[in-house]
mmCIF file of C-alpha atoms in Angstrom:
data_model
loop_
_atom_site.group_PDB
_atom_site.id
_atom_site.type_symbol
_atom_site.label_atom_id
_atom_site.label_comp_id
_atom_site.label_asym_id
_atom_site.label_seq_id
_atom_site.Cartn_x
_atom_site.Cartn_y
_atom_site.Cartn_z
ATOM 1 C CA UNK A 1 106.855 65.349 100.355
ATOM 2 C CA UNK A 2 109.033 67.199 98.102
ATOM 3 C CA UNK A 3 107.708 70.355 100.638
ATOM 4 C CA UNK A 4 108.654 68.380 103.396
ATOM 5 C CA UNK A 5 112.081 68.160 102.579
ATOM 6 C CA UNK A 6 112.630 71.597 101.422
ATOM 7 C CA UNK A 7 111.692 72.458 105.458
ATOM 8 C CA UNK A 8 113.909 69.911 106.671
ATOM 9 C CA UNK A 9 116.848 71.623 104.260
ATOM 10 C CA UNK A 10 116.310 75.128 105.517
ATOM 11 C CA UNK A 11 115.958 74.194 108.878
ATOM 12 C CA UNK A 12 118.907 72.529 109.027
ATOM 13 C CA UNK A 13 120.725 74.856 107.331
ATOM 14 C CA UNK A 14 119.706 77.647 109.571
ATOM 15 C CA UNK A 15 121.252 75.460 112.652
ATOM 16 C CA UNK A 16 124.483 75.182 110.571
ATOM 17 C CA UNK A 17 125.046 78.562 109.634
ATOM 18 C CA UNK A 18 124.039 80.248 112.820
ATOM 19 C CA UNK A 19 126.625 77.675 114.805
ATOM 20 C CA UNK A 20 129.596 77.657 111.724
ATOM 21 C CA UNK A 21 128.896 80.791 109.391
ATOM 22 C CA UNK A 22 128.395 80.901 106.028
ATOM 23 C CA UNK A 23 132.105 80.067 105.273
ATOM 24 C CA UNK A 24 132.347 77.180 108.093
ATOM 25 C CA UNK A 25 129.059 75.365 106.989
ATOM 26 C CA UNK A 26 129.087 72.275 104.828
ATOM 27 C CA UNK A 27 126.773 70.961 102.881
ATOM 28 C CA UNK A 28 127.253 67.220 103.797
ATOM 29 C CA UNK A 29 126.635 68.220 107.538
ATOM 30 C CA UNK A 30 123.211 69.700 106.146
ATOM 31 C CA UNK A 31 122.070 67.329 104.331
ATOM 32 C CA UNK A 32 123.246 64.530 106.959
ATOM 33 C CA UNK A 33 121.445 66.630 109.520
ATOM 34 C CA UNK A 34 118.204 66.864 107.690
ATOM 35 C CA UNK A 35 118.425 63.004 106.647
ATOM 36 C CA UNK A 36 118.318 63.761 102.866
ATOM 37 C CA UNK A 37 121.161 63.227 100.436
ATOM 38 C CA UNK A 38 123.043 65.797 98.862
ATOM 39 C CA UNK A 39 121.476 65.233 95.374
ATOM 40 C CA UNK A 40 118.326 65.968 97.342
ATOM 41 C CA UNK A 41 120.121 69.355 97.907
ATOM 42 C CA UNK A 42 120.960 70.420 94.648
ATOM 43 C CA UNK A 43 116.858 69.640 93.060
ATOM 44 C CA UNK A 44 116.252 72.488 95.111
ATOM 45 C CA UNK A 45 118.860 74.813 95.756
ATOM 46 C CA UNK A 46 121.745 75.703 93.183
ATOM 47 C CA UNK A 47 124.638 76.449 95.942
ATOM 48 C CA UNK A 48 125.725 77.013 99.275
ATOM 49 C CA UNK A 49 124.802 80.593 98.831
ATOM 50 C CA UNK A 50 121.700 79.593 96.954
ATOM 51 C CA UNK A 51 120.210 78.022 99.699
ATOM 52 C CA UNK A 52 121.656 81.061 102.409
ATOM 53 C CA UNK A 53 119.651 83.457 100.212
ATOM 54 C CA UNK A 54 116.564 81.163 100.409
ATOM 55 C CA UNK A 55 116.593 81.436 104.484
ATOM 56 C CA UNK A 56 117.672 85.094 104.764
ATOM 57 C CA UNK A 57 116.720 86.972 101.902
ATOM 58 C CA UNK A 58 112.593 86.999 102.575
ATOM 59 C CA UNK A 59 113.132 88.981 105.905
ATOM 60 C CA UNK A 60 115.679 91.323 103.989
ATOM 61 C CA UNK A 61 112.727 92.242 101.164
ATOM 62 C CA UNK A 62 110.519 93.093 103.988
ATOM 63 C CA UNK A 63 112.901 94.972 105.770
ATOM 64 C CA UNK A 64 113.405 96.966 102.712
ATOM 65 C CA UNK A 65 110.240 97.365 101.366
ATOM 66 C CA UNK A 66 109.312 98.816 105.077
ATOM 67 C CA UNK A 67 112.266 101.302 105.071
ATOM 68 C CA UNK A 68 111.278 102.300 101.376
ATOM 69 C CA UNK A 69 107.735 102.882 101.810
ATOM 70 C CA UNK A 70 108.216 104.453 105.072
ATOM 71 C CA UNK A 71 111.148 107.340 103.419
ATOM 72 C CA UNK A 72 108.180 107.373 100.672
ATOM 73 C CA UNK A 73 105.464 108.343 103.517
ATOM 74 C CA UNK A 74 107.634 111.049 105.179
ATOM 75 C CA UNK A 75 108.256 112.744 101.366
ATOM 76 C CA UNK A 76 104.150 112.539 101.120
ATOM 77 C CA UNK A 77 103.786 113.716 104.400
ATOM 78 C CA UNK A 78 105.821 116.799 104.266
ATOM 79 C CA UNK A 79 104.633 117.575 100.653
ATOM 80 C CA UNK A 80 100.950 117.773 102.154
ATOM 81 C CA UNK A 81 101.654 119.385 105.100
ATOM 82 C CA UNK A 82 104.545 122.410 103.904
ATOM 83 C CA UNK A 83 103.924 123.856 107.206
ATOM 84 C CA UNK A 84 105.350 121.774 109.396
ATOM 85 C CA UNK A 85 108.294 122.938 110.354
ATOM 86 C CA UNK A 86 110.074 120.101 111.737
ATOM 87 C CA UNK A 87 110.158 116.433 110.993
ATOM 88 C CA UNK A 88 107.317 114.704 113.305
ATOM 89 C CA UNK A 89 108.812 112.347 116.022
ATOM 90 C CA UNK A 90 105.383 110.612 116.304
ATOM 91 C CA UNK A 91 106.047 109.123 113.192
ATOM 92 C CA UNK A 92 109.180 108.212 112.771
ATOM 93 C CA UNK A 93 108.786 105.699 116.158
ATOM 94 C CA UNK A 94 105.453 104.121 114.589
ATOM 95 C CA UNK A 95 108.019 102.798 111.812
ATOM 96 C CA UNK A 96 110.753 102.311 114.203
ATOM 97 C CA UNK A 97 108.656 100.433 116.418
ATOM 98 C CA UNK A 98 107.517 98.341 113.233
ATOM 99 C CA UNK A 99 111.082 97.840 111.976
ATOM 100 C CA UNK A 100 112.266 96.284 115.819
ATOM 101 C CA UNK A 101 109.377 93.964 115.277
ATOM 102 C CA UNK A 102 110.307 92.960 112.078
ATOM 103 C CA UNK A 103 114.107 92.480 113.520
ATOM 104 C CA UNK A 104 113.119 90.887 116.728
ATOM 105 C CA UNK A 105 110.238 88.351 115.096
ATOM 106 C CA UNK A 106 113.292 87.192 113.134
ATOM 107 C CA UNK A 107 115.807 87.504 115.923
ATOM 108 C CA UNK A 108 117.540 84.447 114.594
ATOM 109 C CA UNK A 109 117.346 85.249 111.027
ATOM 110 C CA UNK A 110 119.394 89.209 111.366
ATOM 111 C CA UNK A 111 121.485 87.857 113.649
ATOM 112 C CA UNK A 112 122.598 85.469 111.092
ATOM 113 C CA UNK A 113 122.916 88.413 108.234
ATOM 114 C CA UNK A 114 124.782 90.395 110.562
ATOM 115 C CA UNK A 115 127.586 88.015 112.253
ATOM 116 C CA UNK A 116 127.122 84.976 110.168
ATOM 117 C CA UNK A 117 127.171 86.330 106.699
ATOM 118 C CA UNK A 118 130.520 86.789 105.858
ATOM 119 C CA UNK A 119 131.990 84.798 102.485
ATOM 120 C CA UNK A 120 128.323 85.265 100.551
ATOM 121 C CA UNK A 121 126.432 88.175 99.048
ATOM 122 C CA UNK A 122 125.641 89.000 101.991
ATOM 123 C CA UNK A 123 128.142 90.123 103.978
ATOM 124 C CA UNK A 124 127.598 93.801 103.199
ATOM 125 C CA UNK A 125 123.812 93.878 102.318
ATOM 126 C CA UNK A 126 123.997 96.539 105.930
ATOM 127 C CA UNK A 127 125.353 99.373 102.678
ATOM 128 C CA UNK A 128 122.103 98.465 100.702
ATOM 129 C CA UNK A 129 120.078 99.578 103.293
ATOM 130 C CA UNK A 130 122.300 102.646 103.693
ATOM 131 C CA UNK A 131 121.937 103.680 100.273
ATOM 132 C CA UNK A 132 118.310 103.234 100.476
ATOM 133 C CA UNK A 133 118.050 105.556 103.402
ATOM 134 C CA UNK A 134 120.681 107.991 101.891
ATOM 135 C CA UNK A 135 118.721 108.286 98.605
ATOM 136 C CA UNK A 136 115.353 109.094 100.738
ATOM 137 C CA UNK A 137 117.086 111.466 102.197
ATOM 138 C CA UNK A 138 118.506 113.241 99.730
ATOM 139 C CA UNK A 139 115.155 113.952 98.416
ATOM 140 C CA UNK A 140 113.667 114.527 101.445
ATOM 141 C CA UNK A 141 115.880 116.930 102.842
ATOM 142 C CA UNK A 142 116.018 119.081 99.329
ATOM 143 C CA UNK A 143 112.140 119.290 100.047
ATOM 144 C CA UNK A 144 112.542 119.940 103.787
ATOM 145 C CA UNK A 145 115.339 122.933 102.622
ATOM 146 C CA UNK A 146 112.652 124.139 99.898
ATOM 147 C CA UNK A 147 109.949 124.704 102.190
ATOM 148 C CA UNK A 148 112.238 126.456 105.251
ATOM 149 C CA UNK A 149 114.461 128.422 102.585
ATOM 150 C CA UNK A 150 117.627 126.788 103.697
ATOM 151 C CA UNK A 151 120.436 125.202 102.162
ATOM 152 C CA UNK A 152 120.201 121.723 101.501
ATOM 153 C CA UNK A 153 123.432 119.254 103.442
ATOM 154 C CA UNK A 154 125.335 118.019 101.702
ATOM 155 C CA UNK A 155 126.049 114.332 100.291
ATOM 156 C CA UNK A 156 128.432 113.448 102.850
ATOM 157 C CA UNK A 157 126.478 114.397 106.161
ATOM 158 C CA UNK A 158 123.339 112.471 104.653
ATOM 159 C CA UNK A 159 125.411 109.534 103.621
ATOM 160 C CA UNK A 160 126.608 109.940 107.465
ATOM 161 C CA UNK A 161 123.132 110.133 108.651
ATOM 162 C CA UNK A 162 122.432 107.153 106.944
ATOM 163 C CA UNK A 163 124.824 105.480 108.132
ATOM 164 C CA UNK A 164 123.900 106.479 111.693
ATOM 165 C CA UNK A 165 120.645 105.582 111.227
ATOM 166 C CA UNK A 166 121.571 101.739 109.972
ATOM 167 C CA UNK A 167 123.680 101.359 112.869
ATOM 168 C CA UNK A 168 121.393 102.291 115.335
ATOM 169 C CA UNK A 169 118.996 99.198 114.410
ATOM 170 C CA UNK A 170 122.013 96.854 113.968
ATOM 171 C CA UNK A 171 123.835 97.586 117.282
ATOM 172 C CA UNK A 172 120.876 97.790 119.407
ATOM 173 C CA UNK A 173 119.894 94.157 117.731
ATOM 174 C CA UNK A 174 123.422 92.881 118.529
ATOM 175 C CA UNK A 175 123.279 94.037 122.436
ATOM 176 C CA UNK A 176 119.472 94.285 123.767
ATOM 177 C CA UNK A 177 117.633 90.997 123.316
ATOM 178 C CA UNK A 178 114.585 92.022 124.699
ATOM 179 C CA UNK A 179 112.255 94.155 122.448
ATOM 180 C CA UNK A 180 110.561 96.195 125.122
ATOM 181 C CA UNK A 181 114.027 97.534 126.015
ATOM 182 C CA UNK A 182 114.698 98.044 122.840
ATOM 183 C CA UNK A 183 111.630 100.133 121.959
ATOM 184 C CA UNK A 184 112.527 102.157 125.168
ATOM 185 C CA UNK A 185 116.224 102.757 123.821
ATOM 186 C CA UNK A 186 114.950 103.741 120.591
ATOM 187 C CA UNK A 187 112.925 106.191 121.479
ATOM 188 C CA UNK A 188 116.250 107.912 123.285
ATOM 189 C CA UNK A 189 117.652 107.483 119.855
ATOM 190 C CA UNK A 190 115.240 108.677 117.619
ATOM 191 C CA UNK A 191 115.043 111.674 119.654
ATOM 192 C CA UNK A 192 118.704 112.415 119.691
ATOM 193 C CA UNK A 193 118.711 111.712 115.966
ATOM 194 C CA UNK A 194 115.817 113.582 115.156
ATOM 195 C CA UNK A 195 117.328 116.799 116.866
ATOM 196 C CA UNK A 196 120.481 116.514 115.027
ATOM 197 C CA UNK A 197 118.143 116.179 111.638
ATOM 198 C CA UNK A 198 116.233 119.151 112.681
ATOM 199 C CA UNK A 199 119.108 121.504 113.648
ATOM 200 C CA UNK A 200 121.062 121.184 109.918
ATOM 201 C CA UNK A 201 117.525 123.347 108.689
ATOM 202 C CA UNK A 202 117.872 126.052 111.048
ATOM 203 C CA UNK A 203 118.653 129.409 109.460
ATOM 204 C CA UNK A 204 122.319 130.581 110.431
#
């Protein structure tokens, strides 16, 4: 039962936020919606924000973890394989592929971090992700510059690549609803991207 009601909650609360926000949702409209009293509320979530983190924040770990252990693959990758003289489009569109599955399977769910998010903890989780990209990165490119006997960029152009990078996931979930299409845009991205990673190694 007490299962049962936790569902009802978070389902409810999903409907609310996507259609009010996080700052236009109440409570009493929640727990009226679900048929369960507010006191039924508070035995399982703490807060408002409590029970916002409770519907978005599983996707969010997975998102990360996928972003982190695919920045860790790349460093392993290019560690084994010094040779290789330019990053390897092949794999960076498995994991984009994998990461507009992730976003699209949860449609709902990003859409709601992204445009719906504003007023919690939330509302600039998008710079998290940044940082995690601009720390793998950094340590990937000083490898990458190691191995070709170049200079490093600097902090800014990798905090802008990040930042690139982000974007291109976010906008193309905010304006393509269809995942195919999106998989075929990507691929236009990560190529453009990829070329503009490649050229800051060449020797001047």
């Amino acid at each position: 039962m007490e299962k049962e009601t936790r569902e009802m909650l978070l389902a409810s609360a999903k409907q609310e936020f996507l259609e009010k926000g996080y700052q236009g949702a109440s409570l009493r409209s929640i727990c009226k919606n679900a048929g369960v009293t507010t006191g039924a509320l508070y035995f399982f979530f703490q807060d408002k924000e409590d029970l916002f983190a409770a519907i978005v924040e599983p996707v969010l770990e997975k998102l990360k973890h996928m972003l982190q252990q695919h920045m860790r693959q790349e460093l392993m990758e290019l560690q084994q394989l010094p040779d290789a003289k330019e990053d390897n489009m092949q794999d960076d569109m498995f994991a984009s592929a994998q990461i507009i599955h992730l976003l699209y399977a949860n449609y709902d769910m990003f859409t709601l971090i992204l445009t719906k998010s504003q007023g919690s903890r939330f509302e600039n989780c998008i710079d998290e992700f940044v940082a995690i990209m601009e720390n793998g990165y950094q340590v990937f490119a000083a490898e990458q510059a190691k191995v070709l006997g170049v200079e490093s960029p600097d902090e800014y152009t990798l905090h802008w690549v990040a930042h690139v990078q982000i974007n291109a996931f976010s906008h193309l979930l905010l304006h393509e609803k269809d995942e195919q299409k999106a998989l075929k845009h990507m691929e236009q991205v990560m190529n453009y991207l990829l070329g503009g990673w490649n050229a800051m190694f060449q020797k001047q």
